[in-house]
Amino acid sequence: PRPPWKKTPRTMRRTSATRPRRAGLGLALALALAAGPSLSSAASISRVFPGRGSTYGGTYVVIDGAGFALPSEANPWDSQQVFVGPVACDTMPHFTNSTRIVCVTRASFPWVNTAALPVSVLQFGGLGEADTAVLAGAFTYAVDNTPSIAWGAAWAGSGGDLLDFSGVLTSVVSSADQVEVRVGQVICASDQEERPLGFEGSQRRVVCELPASSLLLPGRVNVTVRVTALDPGAGECSNRACFLEDPSATFASGASPSTTQRTQGFGRGPVVTGAPTSVHPEVREDWAGTVDLATGEPFHFEVFPRVDSVEPAATGRFGGHSLTLHGASFSEVDDENEVLVGGARCAVTAATTDTLECTLADDVRSGGGGVGGAANATAARTPRGLAYRDFTLSDWQAQGAASTPLRSGVLPGRVDFVRDPGPRSDNAESVNNIVREAVGYLVPPVTATYAFYVAGDDEATVEVSADEDFSRLAPAARLSSYSDVDEARRSPAAWFHPFPDAGAAPETLGGAADKQAGAPLALEAGRRYAFRYTHTMFSGSEWLRLACRVSKLGGAGLPGGGEVSR
């Protein structure tokens, strides 16, 4: 609309009541800016503790001082950042006020000691003001304060499973409650009373339970460990984050913090495999897992759904009946679960993390057999490990697999076998002359060629069939004598012992049925291939390593019909 003075007779003149109030608007804006937020006083730092932490971050750092800002939704102009040297430290608002900041360190350079770094608090006001408070030489990223996991009894499982890990968790750890193993997004629950911490030389061993959590969905995830200097089970933590709030105060038990607890922080650490000392004593692998061939994503651990029981065990042959499945690691979203009965789909109608209810198809017979089709592809996503049996050497030589086994079980998520019950126990049961047979189905994730490698102590054979038929098993790789190289359990040289002549390829070793590195086999994605290895153990600390070299991946096919990106 036109201004009001243009709607009146031409003889009318503008007055203060009719002219636009532009000057008043400018005055209001100026007043608003003058009243805007500003840094009230210069910030200062009086102390920082602890003074050392993990090179992988995760250390809680307490910064005491004055003049710290308190950004909030009502005051969006100001900001405050904390740095340890050049690395940002993430502030924890719940524990932060005008005289204290609590932040969590980010990772520095893995496995690299730094000099004593300054801790800085940077503040920025809404009008362009800036202030910095610095305490020089306040924090050091230290290798000795970096925990790590070096061994796991299994690298696949479901909710409710007990996982067994061992590693260098620092000498400050005296209770399992000080160790937090995280599998993907969930914490594997440790409990000092039920599953006490184990001590194995300089290493610590912790057994934890995977929770039946909605966050523990089937898939491939990474594993990390975090260590705290305080013991929550002993009442040394006054907050859920479990960091020391006052080095001079006493714990609830009346005890005073130790020098280590006052000065040493720890934090997060990785799963690592130490490189052989013959390569370099300080070399470590920053990551020790495997890679999804189809996506290229690295991972340590695979979570898979587990079915423990089905009710009822039998129904009418024409379907339409309801089944209840009890187990673990199901999705709480109906459509994210796929149930097949004899190859026919059973439509999920209700789901929790440990129970599924589904309705059978109208005609179960129309689903086809339980061997091919969709059921076959599903096997690629639900690893159950290998079924194994142990025999005495004399029985095996006399009757083979027909003899009575000493023991049997399932190896979940791993095919290597170290007779030791732990990573350092060195054949504690002192049993010699054993043969282990392990069988299962190999389901390739991509269509490609696979060459099998084997190393160990003492003898081993790997066999793969051209299909699901175990009667068609054929040797894929063979070890006729123990791998006699330095640190053979870790060294890549173990795959190539005895060493080939200069310039020869590893695949030229031995005869046709006696090669540590077997000839490449063309395998199709999603198909099941009968698989078996036998491992003969004479005496001492026995071990076995299996691996695959996968080639011709460019444009390789996936089970669903797609192709792997080049």
PDB file of C-alpha atoms in Angstrom, residues 184-280:
ATOM      1  CA  GLY A 184      30.434 -50.441  17.668  1.00  0.00           C
ATOM      2  CA  GLN A 185      28.117 -48.116  19.599  1.00  0.00           C
ATOM      3  CA  VAL A 186      27.583 -50.337  22.640  1.00  0.00           C
ATOM      4  CA  ILE A 187      29.676 -50.977  25.735  1.00  0.00           C
ATOM      5  CA  CYS A 188      30.591 -54.590  26.411  1.00  0.00           C
ATOM      6  CA  ALA A 189      29.792 -54.838  30.127  1.00  0.00           C
ATOM      7  CA  SER A 190      32.684 -55.781  32.409  1.00  0.00           C
ATOM      8  CA  ASP A 191      32.163 -56.785  36.051  1.00  0.00           C
ATOM      9  CA  GLN A 192      34.997 -57.320  38.505  1.00  0.00           C
ATOM     10  CA  GLU A 193      32.867 -59.402  40.884  1.00  0.00           C
ATOM     11  CA  GLU A 194      31.509 -61.821  38.284  1.00  0.00           C
ATOM     12  CA  ARG A 195      34.426 -61.811  35.823  1.00  0.00           C
ATOM     13  CA  PRO A 196      37.611 -60.621  37.560  1.00  0.00           C
ATOM     14  CA  LEU A 197      40.460 -59.067  35.657  1.00  0.00           C
ATOM     15  CA  GLY A 198      43.146 -61.520  34.569  1.00  0.00           C
ATOM     16  CA  PHE A 199      46.877 -60.819  34.812  1.00  0.00           C
ATOM     17  CA  GLU A 200      49.213 -62.255  32.179  1.00  0.00           C
ATOM     18  CA  GLY A 201      52.665 -60.763  32.464  1.00  0.00           C
ATOM     19  CA  SER A 202      52.491 -57.128  31.441  1.00  0.00           C
ATOM     20  CA  GLN A 203      49.078 -57.656  29.866  1.00  0.00           C
ATOM     21  CA  ARG A 204      45.583 -57.611  31.337  1.00  0.00           C
ATOM     22  CA  ARG A 205      42.694 -59.831  30.326  1.00  0.00           C
ATOM     23  CA  VAL A 206      39.057 -58.789  30.565  1.00  0.00           C
ATOM     24  CA  VAL A 207      35.886 -60.786  29.893  1.00  0.00           C
ATOM     25  CA  CYS A 208      32.800 -58.703  29.097  1.00  0.00           C
ATOM     26  CA  GLU A 209      29.207 -59.364  28.040  1.00  0.00           C
ATOM     27  CA  LEU A 210      27.628 -57.993  24.884  1.00  0.00           C
ATOM     28  CA  PRO A 211      24.292 -56.394  25.849  1.00  0.00           C
ATOM     29  CA  ALA A 212      20.963 -57.243  24.265  1.00  0.00           C
ATOM     30  CA  SER A 213      20.639 -53.642  23.121  1.00  0.00           C
ATOM     31  CA  SER A 214      18.707 -52.112  20.260  1.00  0.00           C
ATOM     32  CA  LEU A 215      22.004 -50.417  19.324  1.00  0.00           C
ATOM     33  CA  LEU A 216      23.646 -53.810  18.752  1.00  0.00           C
ATOM     34  CA  LEU A 217      22.317 -54.469  15.270  1.00  0.00           C
ATOM     35  CA  PRO A 218      23.735 -57.112  12.946  1.00  0.00           C
ATOM     36  CA  GLY A 219      26.608 -55.769  10.920  1.00  0.00           C
ATOM     37  CA  ARG A 220      30.329 -55.094  10.963  1.00  0.00           C
ATOM     38  CA  VAL A 221      31.761 -52.721  13.534  1.00  0.00           C
ATOM     39  CA  ASN A 222      35.061 -51.660  15.077  1.00  0.00           C
ATOM     40  CA  VAL A 223      36.300 -52.299  18.602  1.00  0.00           C
ATOM     41  CA  THR A 224      38.026 -49.816  20.916  1.00  0.00           C
ATOM     42  CA  VAL A 225      39.104 -49.874  24.540  1.00  0.00           C
ATOM     43  CA  ARG A 226      39.120 -47.122  27.137  1.00  0.00           C
ATOM     44  CA  VAL A 227      40.933 -47.167  30.484  1.00  0.00           C
ATOM     45  CA  THR A 228      40.410 -44.967  33.544  1.00  0.00           C
ATOM     46  CA  ALA A 229      42.802 -44.536  36.451  1.00  0.00           C
ATOM     47  CA  LEU A 230      39.884 -44.660  38.884  1.00  0.00           C
ATOM     48  CA  ASP A 231      38.006 -47.789  39.972  1.00  0.00           C
ATOM     49  CA  PRO A 232      34.234 -47.192  39.963  1.00  0.00           C
ATOM     50  CA  GLY A 233      33.664 -50.491  41.756  1.00  0.00           C
ATOM     51  CA  ALA A 234      35.780 -49.235  44.681  1.00  0.00           C
ATOM     52  CA  GLY A 235      33.847 -45.973  44.968  1.00  0.00           C
ATOM     53  CA  GLU A 236      36.624 -43.836  43.487  1.00  0.00           C
ATOM     54  CA  CYS A 237      34.332 -42.094  40.986  1.00  0.00           C
ATOM     55  CA  SER A 238      32.093 -39.237  42.093  1.00  0.00           C
ATOM     56  CA  ASN A 239      30.639 -38.808  38.590  1.00  0.00           C
ATOM     57  CA  ARG A 240      29.482 -41.133  35.837  1.00  0.00           C
ATOM     58  CA  ALA A 241      32.304 -40.065  33.545  1.00  0.00           C
ATOM     59  CA  CYS A 242      34.722 -41.371  36.213  1.00  0.00           C
ATOM     60  CA  PHE A 243      37.372 -38.653  36.265  1.00  0.00           C
ATOM     61  CA  LEU A 244      39.107 -37.147  39.282  1.00  0.00           C
ATOM     62  CA  GLU A 245      37.386 -33.916  40.307  1.00  0.00           C
ATOM     63  CA  ASP A 246      39.752 -32.820  43.086  1.00  0.00           C
ATOM     64  CA  PRO A 247      43.284 -34.240  43.472  1.00  0.00           C
ATOM     65  CA  SER A 248      43.419 -33.071  47.111  1.00  0.00           C
ATOM     66  CA  ALA A 249      40.090 -34.609  48.204  1.00  0.00           C
ATOM     67  CA  THR A 250      39.582 -38.129  49.532  1.00  0.00           C
ATOM     68  CA  PHE A 251      37.424 -40.842  48.037  1.00  0.00           C
ATOM     69  CA  ALA A 252      34.207 -42.056  49.634  1.00  0.00           C
ATOM     70  CA  SER A 253      36.225 -44.871  51.216  1.00  0.00           C
ATOM     71  CA  GLY A 254      38.432 -42.321  52.974  1.00  0.00           C
ATOM     72  CA  ALA A 255      41.503 -43.138  50.863  1.00  0.00           C
ATOM     73  CA  SER A 256      43.421 -40.403  49.084  1.00  0.00           C
ATOM     74  CA  PRO A 257      44.148 -40.454  45.347  1.00  0.00           C
ATOM     75  CA  SER A 258      47.489 -41.965  44.444  1.00  0.00           C
ATOM     76  CA  THR A 259      50.170 -40.004  42.635  1.00  0.00           C
ATOM     77  CA  THR A 260      49.272 -41.894  39.452  1.00  0.00           C
ATOM     78  CA  GLN A 261      45.583 -41.023  39.782  1.00  0.00           C
ATOM     79  CA  ARG A 262      46.406 -37.345  40.347  1.00  0.00           C
ATOM     80  CA  THR A 263      48.849 -36.950  37.493  1.00  0.00           C
ATOM     81  CA  GLN A 264      48.224 -39.698  34.914  1.00  0.00           C
ATOM     82  CA  GLY A 265      45.286 -39.771  32.544  1.00  0.00           C
ATOM     83  CA  PHE A 266      44.659 -42.642  30.154  1.00  0.00           C
ATOM     84  CA  GLY A 267      41.768 -42.872  27.704  1.00  0.00           C
ATOM     85  CA  ARG A 268      41.036 -44.626  24.429  1.00  0.00           C
ATOM     86  CA  GLY A 269      43.130 -47.169  22.565  1.00  0.00           C
ATOM     87  CA  PRO A 270      42.900 -49.358  19.463  1.00  0.00           C
ATOM     88  CA  VAL A 271      43.034 -53.014  18.536  1.00  0.00           C
ATOM     89  CA  VAL A 272      46.613 -53.502  17.345  1.00  0.00           C
ATOM     90  CA  THR A 273      49.002 -56.213  16.303  1.00  0.00           C
ATOM     91  CA  GLY A 274      52.595 -55.520  17.183  1.00  0.00           C
ATOM     92  CA  ALA A 275      54.948 -55.865  14.251  1.00  0.00           C
ATOM     93  CA  PRO A 276      57.760 -58.391  14.616  1.00  0.00           C
ATOM     94  CA  THR A 277      60.645 -56.924  16.599  1.00  0.00           C
ATOM     95  CA  SER A 278      62.975 -58.141  13.872  1.00  0.00           C
ATOM     96  CA  VAL A 279      61.367 -55.507  11.620  1.00  0.00           C
ATOM     97  CA  HIS A 280      61.596 -52.677  14.138  1.00  0.00           C
TER      98      HIS A 280
END
